[in-house]
Amino acid sequence: MKKFYIGCIILTQTLLGIAQNLDFLDEGTFRIRDLKINLLENKTVSESYIRAHTSFKAGDIIRTRDLDMGTKQLFETGWVKDLSYTCDKVSEESVDVVLNIAICPRVESFYFIGNKNFKDNALIYEMKSRIHEPLNHQRLRSDAQRLEKFYASKGYCHAKVNITSKPTKENYAKIIVKIDEGLRFKIKDIRFVGIHAFKENELMDLLLTKTWGIFSWFTKSGIYSEDKLQQDITQLQNFYKNAGYLDVELDRSRVKVEENGEAMRITFLIEEGEKYVVGNLQVISEEEQDREALLKCVGLKKGVPAGPEAIEQACESIQDFYGKYGFVDTQVDVQRALAENNAIDLTFRVTKGLQYRIHSIYITGNVHTQARVILRELNLAPGDILDRKRMKRAEQRLQNTGFFKTVLLTTEDCNAACEKDLKVSVEENKTGSVFFSGGLNSVEKFTFGVTLSQNNFDYKNSKDYYRGAGQKFQLGTTIGHNSNSIDLSFEEPWLFDRELRFGFNLFRTMNKFSSDDFKEQRMGGEVYLGKRLFELVEGKLYYHLEQFKLTGVDEDVSQVIKDERGSRIISKVGFLMERDTRDNLIYPTRGSYLAWDNQVAGLGGKTKYFRTRATAARWFLVNPNHEQTLLIGGKAGTVRGFGSQEVPLFEREFLGGPDDLRGFDYHEVGPKSDDKYRENMGGQNFGFIKTEYSVKMNSIVRVVGFFDAGEVKKFGKIAAAAKSGGFNSDAGIGLRIHIMGAPFRLDFAFPLQTDKYNKKKAPVIAYSFGVSF
């Protein structure tokens, strides 16, 4: 009865408020003499809270629209369930305002029924409703839909969720979530019916929907999702049309989803239709002298599939042809005519338009990043020809910085004749991170690390948490079974606002990789300048200074190790050139990597040597089916002392381990000491080649076959103390498993040819894994 009585009061006052003539507020100047607030129900918030969220107060001049806006603002807080107001004229200049408000009850708790496979907290995380917040029935309906979608994403596509509320103590309510999870479906089979043009494997590789496999517990693949299925349908349609099958019939009604217990089979019923190819090509342009060049820009040839993507790319190429000269409004109209043998004749009608220059450049969306950081990547300035190609390169350069989620360069009209404004729209990315890393490999056993990094650093800007200048900063430490390290690095990619990289790093490392009988410790730093020299070739000039120390040397070791005890200073200058065109840093399928590093040590200290190393690798996509990729690569180098100085033992060249000759232990390949210890002594020259063929089995597993071969040659001056390791080779098979965002490498390598110190024929197992979390 109490709630009914309060409801009647609110309804009556609401009707009175509506019926009340408030036009007098807009006919004169009235101030609020008194603002009274009546909390009629569920007093879960205070009167002061309501006053703080009301846009008017005692003493303010009031209008009818002010009352409307004020009440709207109160509803937006989420706490107001119902509201009415009255306005009484008490004099010719003042009024009294009364707000009658019913407040929403506060959420006290959640009670879940029927959730067998997911904990309460996991489901609450998916909802928008929260404890101690106002009860909102519309939000509860949305939460039910969110939970059903969550269950569907986990394979429970028939799950039903019903959410209600129940009053508990005064002004509070409990949310009751009833769940019927249903069965969890695992996709056991995917089939294609009606296909002739392509093999099943080719179409299967296009799908986001996958069958359940042994790794599905990690990858979450093999679970039915309607959203993924819709994306797959679109992907298959585009694939067929771009291959020339323009009449392909495939939509949701042609996909059968069959359930058998918890197993599910998906069948795609495809009607391919005829294949269409490009027939005669013609370009019609107002500039007749350009027609031949435009025809070459089209890039299409007679007989190739007449796919929409290829035709769209042809239009874009024509626009780029004129766009680099400032004709950014170039229009291309494509006319299609069906000819014999399913050939489609294409006519490109080109309207060049006017030539434009850049009037001004303005940037939007950069909350933290300084405007100059963006402008220096554009390579465009006011007064320049509005070059369409340079705009695309600028977009790519800005995207490559990693500072932005999205980058878009557009043109806008301005008042100046034959000029346009260039608008740069960016959405900033998170550039700072603190992450923990763990890993294991056959050399290190186990590592654990912590790294703090900021890729858009600004050492001058403490107010914005040192962000915005495009600098790079990183501080990290790693502790492992056989090593520990700490490293601090900084880089300014545009020194003095020129495309010149300046950076430095400080480090301290300790390891026992070579033997448990001693420890290698290195401490020092490096400073460098880097610049793009030409095309994609980067150059870096650096100076490196470190102290090397050999400690903890046991007495029962080779004399060559005892002779290295103590510390020495290594001071060297180097020049590195790199060229990297890989399409992916983890699993490349195309491109190459080239590097040439030259060092001279002896600018201070007693360690004096010349070193040069060269690395080359190239990746070939042999077959797009299962992403079959061939890698051919290698590296070679030499080091030699000068000034009557020999190269110290731990600065020589070595091979062996998971990064080069996988059939041998770490630094095992090379000359050995001529004593009972047969200590690895390194060499003066080395050469190494590798070939690797990888096949992508599914979204996370790759199988590789490999062959490695290499040799480390001895120093002439120490020939009496060492014997050459000779030529060594191995072959093997391995797995690459993508787990938690990082690749797990497992290689079984069999030595094929070895020197007399490496007679063992047993395979070597090399593994490595690292992940950030």
mmCIF file of C-alpha atoms in Angstrom, residues 121-363:
data_model
loop_
_atom_site.group_PDB
_atom_site.id
_atom_site.type_symbol
_atom_site.label_atom_id
_atom_site.label_comp_id
_atom_site.label_asym_id
_atom_site.label_seq_id
_atom_site.Cartn_x
_atom_site.Cartn_y
_atom_site.Cartn_z
ATOM 1 C CA ASN A 121 32.739 -13.291 -11.168
ATOM 2 C CA ALA A 122 33.429 -14.200 -14.803
ATOM 3 C CA LEU A 123 29.776 -13.563 -15.672
ATOM 4 C CA ILE A 124 29.577 -10.329 -13.654
ATOM 5 C CA TYR A 125 32.589 -9.087 -15.637
ATOM 6 C CA GLU A 126 30.536 -9.448 -18.851
ATOM 7 C CA MET A 127 27.622 -7.422 -17.442
ATOM 8 C CA LYS A 128 27.204 -3.655 -17.183
ATOM 9 C CA SER A 129 25.216 -3.754 -13.928
ATOM 10 C CA ARG A 130 27.349 -3.397 -10.802
ATOM 11 C CA ILE A 131 26.889 -3.707 -7.054
ATOM 12 C CA HIS A 132 26.074 -0.398 -5.276
ATOM 13 C CA GLU A 133 24.985 1.168 -8.567
ATOM 14 C CA PRO A 134 21.343 2.040 -9.414
ATOM 15 C CA LEU A 135 19.043 -0.719 -10.555
ATOM 16 C CA ASN A 136 18.236 -0.220 -14.242
ATOM 17 C CA HIS A 137 15.794 -2.671 -15.835
ATOM 18 C CA GLN A 138 16.747 -1.715 -19.399
ATOM 19 C CA ARG A 139 20.382 -2.414 -18.524
ATOM 20 C CA LEU A 140 19.360 -5.804 -17.088
ATOM 21 C CA ARG A 141 17.729 -6.743 -20.403
ATOM 22 C CA SER A 142 20.945 -5.758 -22.210
ATOM 23 C CA ASP A 143 22.966 -7.787 -19.682
ATOM 24 C CA ALA A 144 20.897 -10.865 -20.491
ATOM 25 C CA GLN A 145 21.750 -10.429 -24.178
ATOM 26 C CA ARG A 146 25.436 -9.912 -23.332
ATOM 27 C CA LEU A 147 25.565 -13.117 -21.318
ATOM 28 C CA GLU A 148 23.845 -15.105 -24.071
ATOM 29 C CA LYS A 149 26.390 -13.742 -26.547
ATOM 30 C CA PHE A 150 29.203 -14.627 -24.125
ATOM 31 C CA TYR A 151 27.925 -18.191 -23.812
ATOM 32 C CA ALA A 152 27.566 -18.454 -27.588
ATOM 33 C CA SER A 153 31.203 -17.391 -28.023
ATOM 34 C CA LYS A 154 32.194 -20.297 -25.751
ATOM 35 C CA GLY A 155 30.208 -22.851 -27.747
ATOM 36 C CA TYR A 156 26.925 -22.772 -25.816
ATOM 37 C CA CYS A 157 24.892 -21.422 -28.692
ATOM 38 C CA HIS A 158 21.506 -22.432 -27.181
ATOM 39 C CA ALA A 159 22.095 -20.824 -23.773
ATOM 40 C CA LYS A 160 19.202 -18.788 -22.376
ATOM 41 C CA VAL A 161 19.534 -16.075 -19.737
ATOM 42 C CA ASN A 162 16.745 -14.450 -17.726
ATOM 43 C CA ILE A 163 17.510 -11.621 -15.307
ATOM 44 C CA THR A 164 15.070 -10.305 -12.688
ATOM 45 C CA SER A 165 15.367 -8.210 -9.542
ATOM 46 C CA LYS A 166 13.992 -8.777 -6.057
ATOM 47 C CA PRO A 167 13.724 -6.155 -3.291
ATOM 48 C CA THR A 168 15.708 -7.031 -0.179
ATOM 49 C CA LYS A 169 16.064 -4.569 2.655
ATOM 50 C CA GLU A 170 14.815 -1.015 2.286
ATOM 51 C CA ASN A 171 16.109 0.778 -0.849
ATOM 52 C CA TYR A 172 18.080 -2.266 -2.021
ATOM 53 C CA ALA A 173 17.503 -5.012 -4.585
ATOM 54 C CA LYS A 174 19.105 -8.338 -5.474
ATOM 55 C CA ILE A 175 19.689 -9.271 -9.117
ATOM 56 C CA ILE A 176 18.740 -12.866 -9.891
ATOM 57 C CA VAL A 177 20.342 -14.374 -13.014
ATOM 58 C CA LYS A 178 18.821 -17.657 -14.185
ATOM 59 C CA ILE A 179 20.872 -19.483 -16.813
ATOM 60 C CA ASP A 180 20.103 -22.513 -18.917
ATOM 61 C CA GLU A 181 23.519 -23.236 -20.404
ATOM 62 C CA GLY A 182 22.488 -26.059 -22.688
ATOM 63 C CA LEU A 183 25.102 -28.147 -24.471
ATOM 64 C CA ARG A 184 28.528 -26.946 -25.504
ATOM 65 C CA PHE A 185 28.987 -27.749 -29.175
ATOM 66 C CA LYS A 186 32.345 -28.702 -30.634
ATOM 67 C CA ILE A 187 32.756 -28.508 -34.400
ATOM 68 C CA LYS A 188 33.838 -31.961 -35.516
ATOM 69 C CA ASP A 189 33.491 -31.584 -39.271
ATOM 70 C CA ILE A 190 33.352 -28.829 -41.908
ATOM 71 C CA ARG A 191 32.340 -29.724 -45.443
ATOM 72 C CA PHE A 192 31.895 -27.996 -48.776
ATOM 73 C CA VAL A 193 29.313 -29.187 -51.277
ATOM 74 C CA GLY A 194 29.209 -28.066 -54.911
ATOM 75 C CA ILE A 195 32.843 -26.945 -55.247
ATOM 76 C CA HIS A 196 34.796 -27.667 -58.417
ATOM 77 C CA ALA A 197 37.087 -24.688 -58.906
ATOM 78 C CA PHE A 198 39.001 -25.007 -55.624
ATOM 79 C CA LYS A 199 40.146 -27.704 -53.255
ATOM 80 C CA GLU A 200 38.623 -28.015 -49.806
ATOM 81 C CA ASN A 201 41.945 -27.121 -48.147
ATOM 82 C CA GLU A 202 42.101 -23.809 -50.008
ATOM 83 C CA LEU A 203 38.651 -22.806 -48.760
ATOM 84 C CA MET A 204 39.300 -24.176 -45.269
ATOM 85 C CA ASP A 205 42.292 -21.845 -44.859
ATOM 86 C CA LEU A 206 39.984 -18.858 -45.384
ATOM 87 C CA LEU A 207 37.686 -19.731 -42.496
ATOM 88 C CA LEU A 208 37.723 -18.344 -38.986
ATOM 89 C CA THR A 209 35.542 -21.297 -38.021
ATOM 90 C CA LYS A 210 37.764 -24.312 -37.315
ATOM 91 C CA THR A 211 37.253 -27.916 -36.259
ATOM 92 C CA TRP A 212 37.999 -28.998 -32.689
ATOM 93 C CA GLY A 213 41.543 -30.324 -32.281
ATOM 94 C CA ILE A 214 44.093 -31.280 -29.671
ATOM 95 C CA PHE A 215 45.196 -27.651 -29.240
ATOM 96 C CA SER A 216 41.703 -26.211 -28.985
ATOM 97 C CA TRP A 217 41.937 -25.992 -25.207
ATOM 98 C CA PHE A 218 44.639 -23.340 -25.719
ATOM 99 C CA THR A 219 43.422 -21.647 -28.897
ATOM 100 C CA LYS A 220 39.667 -21.799 -28.163
ATOM 101 C CA SER A 221 39.152 -22.847 -31.787
ATOM 102 C CA GLY A 222 36.590 -25.435 -32.799
ATOM 103 C CA ILE A 223 33.768 -23.669 -30.949
ATOM 104 C CA TYR A 224 30.684 -22.604 -32.873
ATOM 105 C CA SER A 225 30.142 -18.859 -33.242
ATOM 106 C CA GLU A 226 27.408 -17.351 -35.395
ATOM 107 C CA ASP A 227 29.415 -14.118 -35.774
ATOM 108 C CA LYS A 228 32.428 -16.009 -37.112
ATOM 109 C CA LEU A 229 30.208 -17.995 -39.449
ATOM 110 C CA GLN A 230 28.782 -14.791 -40.942
ATOM 111 C CA GLN A 231 32.323 -13.470 -41.464
ATOM 112 C CA ASP A 232 33.292 -16.744 -43.139
ATOM 113 C CA ILE A 233 30.368 -16.480 -45.553
ATOM 114 C CA THR A 234 31.465 -12.962 -46.525
ATOM 115 C CA GLN A 235 35.081 -14.095 -46.877
ATOM 116 C CA LEU A 236 34.122 -16.997 -49.158
ATOM 117 C CA GLN A 237 31.889 -14.743 -51.276
ATOM 118 C CA ASN A 238 34.717 -12.238 -51.754
ATOM 119 C CA PHE A 239 37.206 -15.018 -52.521
ATOM 120 C CA TYR A 240 35.000 -16.481 -55.265
ATOM 121 C CA LYS A 241 34.118 -13.120 -56.778
ATOM 122 C CA ASN A 242 37.743 -11.999 -56.866
ATOM 123 C CA ALA A 243 38.561 -15.271 -58.619
ATOM 124 C CA GLY A 244 36.026 -14.361 -61.330
ATOM 125 C CA TYR A 245 32.985 -16.285 -60.081
ATOM 126 C CA LEU A 246 30.728 -13.251 -59.980
ATOM 127 C CA ASP A 247 27.467 -15.238 -59.829
ATOM 128 C CA VAL A 248 28.466 -17.368 -56.826
ATOM 129 C CA GLU A 249 25.525 -18.153 -54.554
ATOM 130 C CA LEU A 250 26.303 -18.465 -50.858
ATOM 131 C CA ASP A 251 24.438 -16.954 -47.928
ATOM 132 C CA ARG A 252 23.363 -18.035 -44.438
ATOM 133 C CA SER A 253 20.426 -20.023 -45.809
ATOM 134 C CA ARG A 254 22.914 -22.196 -47.757
ATOM 135 C CA VAL A 255 24.932 -23.133 -44.644
ATOM 136 C CA LYS A 256 23.648 -26.196 -42.758
ATOM 137 C CA VAL A 257 24.491 -26.527 -39.081
ATOM 138 C CA GLU A 258 23.757 -30.055 -37.853
ATOM 139 C CA GLU A 259 23.909 -31.103 -34.204
ATOM 140 C CA ASN A 260 24.556 -34.612 -32.936
ATOM 141 C CA GLY A 261 24.830 -34.588 -29.161
ATOM 142 C CA GLU A 262 27.670 -32.161 -28.409
ATOM 143 C CA ALA A 263 29.175 -32.601 -31.867
ATOM 144 C CA MET A 264 28.423 -30.252 -34.728
ATOM 145 C CA ARG A 265 28.857 -30.460 -38.473
ATOM 146 C CA ILE A 266 28.834 -27.387 -40.723
ATOM 147 C CA THR A 267 28.177 -27.758 -44.435
ATOM 148 C CA PHE A 268 28.605 -24.934 -46.942
ATOM 149 C CA LEU A 269 26.370 -25.440 -49.980
ATOM 150 C CA ILE A 270 28.045 -23.427 -52.734
ATOM 151 C CA GLU A 271 26.810 -22.824 -56.251
ATOM 152 C CA GLU A 272 29.881 -21.483 -58.007
ATOM 153 C CA GLY A 273 28.398 -20.353 -61.307
ATOM 154 C CA GLU A 274 30.451 -19.366 -64.347
ATOM 155 C CA LYS A 275 33.926 -17.885 -64.246
ATOM 156 C CA TYR A 276 34.306 -14.467 -65.883
ATOM 157 C CA VAL A 277 37.575 -13.117 -67.238
ATOM 158 C CA VAL A 278 38.782 -9.765 -68.455
ATOM 159 C CA GLY A 279 38.236 -9.187 -72.146
ATOM 160 C CA ASN A 280 39.238 -6.083 -74.104
ATOM 161 C CA LEU A 281 40.573 -3.092 -72.156
ATOM 162 C CA GLN A 282 40.102 0.541 -73.083
ATOM 163 C CA VAL A 283 40.907 3.826 -71.351
ATOM 164 C CA ILE A 284 39.092 7.000 -72.405
ATOM 165 C CA SER A 285 40.667 10.187 -71.090
ATOM 166 C CA GLU A 286 40.488 13.864 -71.981
ATOM 167 C CA GLU A 287 44.312 13.764 -72.120
ATOM 168 C CA GLU A 288 44.920 11.588 -75.175
ATOM 169 C CA GLN A 289 48.703 11.562 -74.676
ATOM 170 C CA ASP A 290 48.189 9.813 -71.316
ATOM 171 C CA ARG A 291 46.039 6.956 -72.568
ATOM 172 C CA GLU A 292 48.910 4.554 -73.213
ATOM 173 C CA ALA A 293 50.423 5.240 -69.788
ATOM 174 C CA LEU A 294 47.024 4.875 -68.127
ATOM 175 C CA LEU A 295 46.471 1.539 -69.842
ATOM 176 C CA LYS A 296 49.735 0.302 -68.288
ATOM 177 C CA CYS A 297 48.603 1.617 -64.902
ATOM 178 C CA VAL A 298 45.483 -0.520 -65.076
ATOM 179 C CA GLY A 299 47.648 -3.602 -64.567
ATOM 180 C CA LEU A 300 44.984 -5.999 -65.868
ATOM 181 C CA LYS A 301 45.591 -8.410 -68.688
ATOM 182 C CA LYS A 302 43.206 -10.136 -71.032
ATOM 183 C CA GLY A 303 42.117 -13.492 -69.645
ATOM 184 C CA VAL A 304 42.714 -12.834 -65.938
ATOM 185 C CA PRO A 305 39.740 -13.158 -63.523
ATOM 186 C CA ALA A 306 37.416 -10.162 -63.682
ATOM 187 C CA GLY A 307 37.213 -9.807 -59.912
ATOM 188 C CA PRO A 308 35.891 -6.599 -58.302
ATOM 189 C CA GLU A 309 39.016 -6.181 -56.162
ATOM 190 C CA ALA A 310 41.305 -6.207 -59.215
ATOM 191 C CA ILE A 311 39.083 -3.691 -61.030
ATOM 192 C CA GLU A 312 38.939 -1.446 -57.975
ATOM 193 C CA GLN A 313 42.733 -1.619 -57.711
ATOM 194 C CA ALA A 314 42.987 -0.643 -61.388
ATOM 195 C CA CYS A 315 40.832 2.446 -60.732
ATOM 196 C CA GLU A 316 42.998 3.360 -57.757
ATOM 197 C CA SER A 317 46.156 3.029 -59.856
ATOM 198 C CA ILE A 318 44.718 5.490 -62.386
ATOM 199 C CA GLN A 319 43.855 7.909 -59.569
ATOM 200 C CA ASP A 320 47.404 7.536 -58.219
ATOM 201 C CA PHE A 321 48.821 8.279 -61.668
ATOM 202 C CA TYR A 322 47.224 11.718 -61.670
ATOM 203 C CA GLY A 323 47.175 12.037 -57.881
ATOM 204 C CA LYS A 324 50.953 12.358 -57.623
ATOM 205 C CA TYR A 325 50.655 15.576 -59.659
ATOM 206 C CA GLY A 326 47.978 17.057 -57.416
ATOM 207 C CA PHE A 327 44.868 15.937 -59.340
ATOM 208 C CA VAL A 328 43.305 14.416 -56.219
ATOM 209 C CA ASP A 329 39.713 14.661 -57.490
ATOM 210 C CA THR A 330 40.330 12.364 -60.462
ATOM 211 C CA GLN A 331 37.202 10.346 -61.214
ATOM 212 C CA VAL A 332 37.256 6.888 -62.846
ATOM 213 C CA ASP A 333 34.044 5.354 -64.149
ATOM 214 C CA VAL A 334 34.154 1.688 -65.182
ATOM 215 C CA GLN A 335 31.798 0.383 -67.861
ATOM 216 C CA ARG A 336 31.422 -3.389 -68.201
ATOM 217 C CA ALA A 337 30.157 -5.206 -71.303
ATOM 218 C CA LEU A 338 29.680 -8.985 -71.520
ATOM 219 C CA ALA A 339 31.398 -10.505 -74.559
ATOM 220 C CA GLU A 340 31.849 -14.046 -75.843
ATOM 221 C CA ASN A 341 33.207 -16.886 -73.705
ATOM 222 C CA ASN A 342 32.323 -15.131 -70.433
ATOM 223 C CA ALA A 343 34.741 -12.313 -71.159
ATOM 224 C CA ILE A 344 33.950 -8.862 -69.782
ATOM 225 C CA ASP A 345 35.163 -5.882 -71.780
ATOM 226 C CA LEU A 346 36.208 -2.999 -69.506
ATOM 227 C CA THR A 347 36.185 0.678 -70.397
ATOM 228 C CA PHE A 348 37.738 3.142 -67.933
ATOM 229 C CA ARG A 349 36.466 6.719 -68.409
ATOM 230 C CA VAL A 350 38.824 9.139 -66.665
ATOM 231 C CA THR A 351 38.074 12.731 -65.650
ATOM 232 C CA LYS A 352 41.272 14.350 -64.414
ATOM 233 C CA GLY A 353 39.822 17.415 -62.699
ATOM 234 C CA LEU A 354 41.858 20.322 -61.280
ATOM 235 C CA GLN A 355 45.368 20.363 -59.868
ATOM 236 C CA TYR A 356 45.623 21.287 -56.171
ATOM 237 C CA ARG A 357 48.304 22.381 -53.748
ATOM 238 C CA ILE A 358 48.285 22.151 -49.963
ATOM 239 C CA HIS A 359 46.835 25.275 -48.348
ATOM 240 C CA SER A 360 47.295 24.253 -44.697
ATOM 241 C CA ILE A 361 47.711 21.129 -42.581
ATOM 242 C CA TYR A 362 45.804 20.527 -39.390
ATOM 243 C CA ILE A 363 45.771 17.570 -37.033
#
